Amino acid sequence: MMYRILLITLFLIQSLYAEIEREISLLDFTELLSAHNNINIYIDDNISSNVSLFVPEDIKPQDYFDMFKLSIRKLGYDVLKKGDVYFIDKIPERQIYSYFLDLKYNSFDDVSKYLKFKNITFEYISSSNRFVIYTYPAVIASIIKDVERVDVQKRQVTLKFTIIEISDDDIEHIGVDFTSSTVSTDVKSVLQAFLKPLETNKLVFESGHFYTALKLYNEKNKLNINQNPFILVQDGKEFSFQAVTNIPYKTSETVTQSTINSEQTKIDYKDVGLKISGTPYINSHFVNLDLNLSIEDILSVTDNSPTTYKRHLKSNSNLQYGQVLILSGIKQTKIKDSDYSVPYISNIPYLGEIFKYNSRSNQVSNISIAIEVVR
């Protein structure tokens, strides 16, 4: 009983499908269309007449032509008219052309990201800040319009860095002096950030209070401003600043030639010191600073092989114009080598060694980095 119901169902579906669609060749469909619409249609010999189409069984005569054009286009052909005669021709492949597009600003990264997102083939000529774009004529106008929206002048501001060094020996005395001074609470907060960073939770200050604190430092002659660079930065573009010492260090490797091992030694160089990099995101009232700071000290040197100590800090802050961000509590150790000798006598072979004296000492200081956004 189940098989009989299934066979009946399949028969009904097949009968219904036959009433809805029928298979017809391209040549037969063309003759049918020509007869129903009283038109002449020419088919080129290079078009295969073996192509079959499925068309509705109950299609109306007035709809034959629209159905014919739709079916033909899906097969890669088009119906064209010349005079009173229609003919079928293959749709030509779209031609890709090359277009030159000059940028006004340094926006290569942004424009190339847009072109890659759109899957557009391109080349970049750096010497002329020019793109060569390969695309179709129908879409080049919209591409140019989009690129013009991306190729705009980026906002830029000036970052003023003040790198301050205070000796460990001076911090205690400075703290006592300024505690007893009659200074405002805001200025004391800046001093607190410099002298006792672990006891403060405030890092951003008004520039006026910051420079008042610097003036007080200068009055005590305890201030050493190592660097004071100004860096012009652009929105979304990475910047970097380094205050480093290029030190030599020895490396060795074992080389095997003809089963004979030999050790080769060479001197390489490494930058040791303060490195600051970051990316600013500039808004109308503030700048978001994504900062990376690293500082590396030389702890000891043995046989031209230095031992270093490296610290890394990553910070993200919103800084309004006229405000100063202070990063403090950074310890730095410097090795100081001193050579003493008695003139002339120290140059005498063997005997002169008695009149020479070498000493090495470590100097520990606190580094504070102040960053101000200047319009």
XYZ file of C-alpha atoms in Angstrom:
375
model
C 0.000 0.000 0.000
C 2.876 2.351 0.870
C 4.598 1.763 -2.497
C 1.361 2.427 -4.379
C 0.893 5.788 -2.602
C 4.494 6.742 -3.319
C 4.196 5.861 -7.024
C 0.968 7.815 -7.325
C 2.602 10.823 -5.621
C 5.617 10.723 -7.926
C 3.345 10.429 -10.964
C 1.332 13.466 -9.862
C 4.499 15.528 -9.255
C 5.896 14.537 -12.637
C 2.610 15.390 -14.354
C 2.457 18.751 -12.559
C 6.076 19.523 -13.492
C 5.333 18.646 -17.127
C 2.467 21.102 -17.112
C 4.658 23.838 -15.668
C 7.849 23.506 -17.755
C 9.018 21.828 -20.922
C 12.426 21.343 -22.512
C 12.942 23.077 -25.824
C 15.988 23.693 -27.998
C 17.256 27.168 -28.739
C 16.332 26.829 -32.410
C 12.782 25.666 -31.631
C 12.315 28.442 -29.072
C 13.498 31.001 -31.672
C 11.037 29.663 -34.279
C 8.218 29.702 -31.701
C 9.024 33.286 -30.743
C 9.268 34.376 -34.372
C 5.879 32.825 -35.207
C 4.042 34.220 -32.142
C 5.438 37.751 -32.492
C 5.700 37.931 -36.272
C 9.350 38.990 -36.214
C 12.511 37.836 -37.935
C 15.339 36.521 -35.733
C 18.780 35.633 -37.104
C 21.009 33.055 -35.366
C 24.689 32.962 -36.306
C 26.195 29.612 -37.280
C 28.768 29.822 -34.480
C 26.012 29.677 -31.870
C 25.228 26.119 -30.880
C 21.658 25.105 -31.656
C 21.966 22.127 -29.315
C 21.419 24.327 -26.281
C 18.246 23.306 -24.446
C 16.038 25.536 -22.344
C 13.246 24.893 -19.859
C 10.338 27.227 -20.456
C 6.906 27.382 -18.819
C 4.250 25.351 -20.574
C 1.508 27.943 -20.100
C 3.514 31.016 -21.112
C 1.489 33.745 -22.789
C 2.443 34.703 -26.376
C 3.156 38.329 -25.349
C 5.631 37.081 -22.715
C 7.633 34.925 -25.128
C 10.005 37.717 -26.110
C 10.897 38.721 -22.503
C 11.390 35.086 -21.536
C 13.534 34.552 -24.631
C 15.831 37.512 -23.866
C 16.172 36.463 -20.213
C 17.092 32.884 -21.134
C 19.518 34.000 -23.831
C 21.392 36.339 -21.476
C 21.901 33.532 -18.952
C 23.606 31.567 -21.734
C 25.981 34.475 -22.449
C 24.139 35.889 -25.468
C 22.137 39.017 -26.156
C 19.255 39.898 -28.480
C 20.094 42.901 -30.659
C 18.025 44.697 -33.271
C 19.146 46.184 -36.545
C 16.342 47.641 -38.616
C 13.444 45.171 -38.555
C 15.649 42.149 -37.909
C 16.660 40.764 -34.524
C 19.855 38.772 -34.188
C 21.553 36.856 -31.405
C 25.152 37.732 -30.601
C 27.571 36.695 -27.880
C 27.969 39.206 -25.056
C 31.560 40.525 -25.306
C 33.828 40.058 -22.328
C 34.363 43.224 -20.339
C 37.640 44.950 -21.125
C 39.876 45.889 -18.197
C 41.697 49.211 -18.497
C 44.448 50.844 -16.466
C 43.865 54.201 -14.796
C 46.343 56.531 -13.078
C 45.228 58.006 -9.795
C 47.417 60.639 -8.077
C 47.202 61.072 -4.322
C 47.285 64.525 -2.774
C 48.491 63.385 0.635
C 50.512 60.611 2.242
C 47.592 58.213 2.455
C 49.055 55.126 0.782
C 48.179 52.798 3.675
C 44.530 53.854 3.821
C 43.976 53.815 0.044
C 45.676 50.429 -0.411
C 43.513 48.950 2.364
C 40.396 50.214 0.568
C 41.511 48.788 -2.808
C 42.348 45.412 -1.261
C 38.966 45.337 0.487
C 37.292 45.930 -2.895
C 39.474 43.251 -4.574
C 40.800 45.827 -7.038
C 44.131 45.126 -8.725
C 46.599 47.990 -8.374
C 50.233 49.047 -8.349
C 51.817 51.922 -6.457
C 54.528 54.261 -7.794
C 56.168 55.695 -4.679
C 58.294 58.273 -6.513
C 55.179 60.122 -7.727
C 52.702 59.020 -5.022
C 50.522 57.518 -7.753
C 48.326 54.428 -8.028
C 47.802 52.440 -11.222
C 44.351 50.835 -10.988
C 43.165 48.019 -13.260
C 39.386 47.867 -13.527
C 36.334 48.264 -15.746
C 35.214 51.620 -17.183
C 31.780 51.275 -15.575
C 33.171 51.332 -12.016
C 36.188 53.652 -12.202
C 34.128 56.769 -11.390
C 32.866 55.311 -8.116
C 36.389 54.123 -7.216
C 37.815 57.621 -7.754
C 35.072 59.135 -5.618
C 35.772 56.682 -2.772
C 39.533 57.261 -2.962
C 38.989 61.025 -2.729
C 37.121 60.440 0.530
C 40.051 58.425 1.875
C 42.848 60.637 0.513
C 42.412 63.541 2.911
C 44.862 65.577 4.955
C 45.306 63.985 8.350
C 45.114 65.970 11.527
C 48.442 66.638 13.167
C 49.661 67.955 16.500
C 53.003 68.504 18.195
C 54.043 66.307 21.105
C 56.490 67.911 23.506
C 58.576 65.447 25.516
C 60.453 66.449 28.659
C 62.726 63.729 30.015
C 63.831 64.519 33.574
C 66.505 62.727 35.587
C 66.792 63.066 39.389
C 69.510 61.313 41.356
C 68.442 58.949 44.124
C 70.621 60.929 46.534
C 68.748 64.163 45.772
C 65.169 62.905 46.025
C 65.006 62.814 49.823
C 66.352 66.357 50.215
C 64.082 67.743 47.502
C 61.085 66.136 49.151
C 61.864 67.807 52.490
C 62.462 71.190 50.889
C 59.245 71.232 48.861
C 57.085 69.854 51.655
C 57.893 72.901 53.702
C 57.467 75.289 50.784
C 54.321 77.297 50.338
C 53.154 75.911 47.007
C 49.651 75.189 45.747
C 48.033 71.794 46.080
C 48.110 71.251 42.318
C 51.825 71.988 42.107
C 52.453 69.664 45.062
C 50.621 66.932 43.133
C 53.098 67.346 40.275
C 56.003 67.192 42.748
C 54.477 64.094 44.312
C 54.319 62.414 40.892
C 58.039 63.091 40.404
C 59.310 62.300 43.886
C 56.927 59.655 45.215
C 55.173 58.023 42.244
C 53.982 55.096 44.378
C 52.001 57.466 46.596
C 50.107 59.241 43.824
C 47.273 58.106 41.572
C 47.231 61.169 39.342
C 49.197 61.209 36.102
C 47.645 64.058 34.076
C 48.182 67.702 35.078
C 47.581 71.179 33.712
C 50.628 72.505 31.879
C 50.816 75.629 34.081
C 51.164 73.555 37.264
C 53.733 71.327 35.582
C 56.008 74.206 34.545
C 55.696 75.793 37.997
C 57.015 72.554 39.482
C 59.904 72.546 36.996
C 60.772 76.091 38.029
C 60.934 75.030 41.674
C 63.238 72.178 40.724
C 65.549 74.566 38.894
C 65.718 76.830 41.951
C 67.161 73.928 43.934
C 69.579 73.045 41.128
C 68.518 69.415 41.435
C 66.983 69.089 37.988
C 68.597 67.481 34.981
C 66.550 67.642 31.770
C 68.204 65.063 29.548
C 66.050 65.537 26.464
C 63.375 68.003 25.402
C 62.310 67.010 21.855
C 59.298 68.245 19.879
C 57.724 65.673 17.533
C 55.121 66.537 14.894
C 52.752 63.566 14.639
C 49.862 62.659 12.359
C 46.575 61.007 13.208
C 46.931 57.222 13.163
C 50.637 57.300 12.184
C 53.277 55.740 14.410
C 56.075 57.914 15.803
C 59.271 57.042 17.673
C 62.009 58.703 19.696
C 65.236 57.199 21.020
C 67.915 58.423 23.412
C 70.345 55.514 23.324
C 74.005 54.572 23.497
C 75.409 52.271 20.863
C 77.512 49.759 22.794
C 79.778 46.979 21.449
C 79.369 43.378 22.526
C 81.203 40.229 21.571
C 79.568 37.303 19.812
C 81.117 34.024 18.745
C 80.164 31.121 16.537
C 81.672 27.755 15.697
C 82.463 27.125 12.034
C 83.179 23.627 10.717
C 85.316 23.254 7.585
C 86.667 19.894 6.467
C 85.867 18.353 9.864
C 87.904 21.082 11.575
C 86.057 23.246 14.092
C 87.075 26.839 14.598
C 85.548 29.524 16.748
C 85.091 32.925 15.167
C 84.574 36.025 17.277
C 83.143 39.337 16.116
C 81.968 42.574 17.653
C 78.333 43.650 17.163
C 76.625 46.785 18.396
C 73.416 47.283 20.309
C 71.326 50.356 21.190
C 70.853 50.676 24.937
C 68.835 53.431 26.587
C 65.398 54.996 26.292
C 63.030 54.187 23.417
C 59.559 55.697 23.011
C 57.080 54.860 20.273
C 53.366 55.273 19.898
C 50.372 56.094 17.757
C 48.206 59.203 18.283
C 44.495 59.325 17.465
C 43.643 62.996 17.181
C 40.209 64.353 18.063
C 38.931 67.914 18.192
C 39.291 68.295 21.986
C 41.763 65.586 22.986
C 44.360 63.133 21.700
C 44.339 59.419 22.456
C 47.951 58.288 22.899
C 48.843 54.624 22.546
C 52.364 54.602 23.978
C 55.159 52.028 24.209
C 58.150 52.843 26.392
C 61.225 50.731 27.005
C 64.389 51.503 28.922
C 67.478 49.305 29.016
C 70.486 49.721 31.319
C 73.931 48.169 31.348
C 74.441 46.339 34.629
C 77.951 45.024 33.997
C 80.484 44.407 31.260
C 82.737 41.343 31.280
C 85.118 40.706 28.409
C 83.119 42.934 26.043
C 79.898 41.078 26.918
C 77.444 43.476 28.569
C 74.653 42.386 30.882
C 71.594 44.602 30.508
C 68.340 45.138 32.386
C 65.262 46.044 30.334
C 61.845 47.357 31.385
C 58.822 47.875 29.184
C 55.744 50.019 29.738
C 52.590 50.219 27.631
C 50.076 52.998 28.210
C 46.902 54.309 26.596
C 45.715 57.747 27.690
C 43.361 60.520 26.611
C 45.196 63.836 26.822
C 43.460 67.174 26.340
C 45.228 70.130 24.804
C 47.121 72.036 27.501
C 47.551 68.975 29.704
C 50.724 67.060 30.584
C 50.991 63.307 31.084
C 53.753 62.286 33.520
C 55.218 58.785 33.472
C 57.473 58.446 36.503
C 58.938 55.889 38.883
C 61.387 54.570 36.275
C 64.768 53.628 37.731
C 67.896 53.912 35.614
C 71.357 52.603 36.423
C 74.463 53.930 34.727
C 77.964 52.537 34.944
C 80.583 55.245 35.345
C 84.199 54.366 34.569
C 86.907 56.738 35.805
C 90.584 56.635 34.917
C 93.165 58.509 36.981
C 96.855 58.789 36.141
C 99.884 60.937 36.932
C 100.965 62.783 33.781
C 104.219 61.642 32.138
C 105.151 59.173 34.900
C 102.178 56.916 34.097
C 103.520 56.510 30.546
C 106.735 54.813 31.732
C 106.584 51.076 30.879
C 105.896 48.816 33.872
C 106.637 51.538 36.416
C 103.818 53.726 35.089
C 101.194 51.191 36.098
C 101.770 52.137 39.736
C 100.624 55.678 38.982
C 97.349 54.643 37.292
C 94.018 54.074 38.978
C 90.756 52.803 37.492
C 87.390 52.916 39.241
C 83.850 51.906 38.330
C 80.704 53.096 40.071
C 76.959 52.744 39.553
C 74.751 55.813 39.432
C 71.066 55.212 40.160
C 68.581 57.864 39.122
C 64.834 58.284 38.662
C 63.548 59.014 35.174
C 60.311 60.915 34.597
C 58.842 61.473 31.148
C 56.379 64.316 30.602
C 54.304 64.448 27.407
C 52.354 67.552 26.412
C 50.059 67.967 23.417
C 50.655 71.296 21.672
C 48.276 72.535 18.986
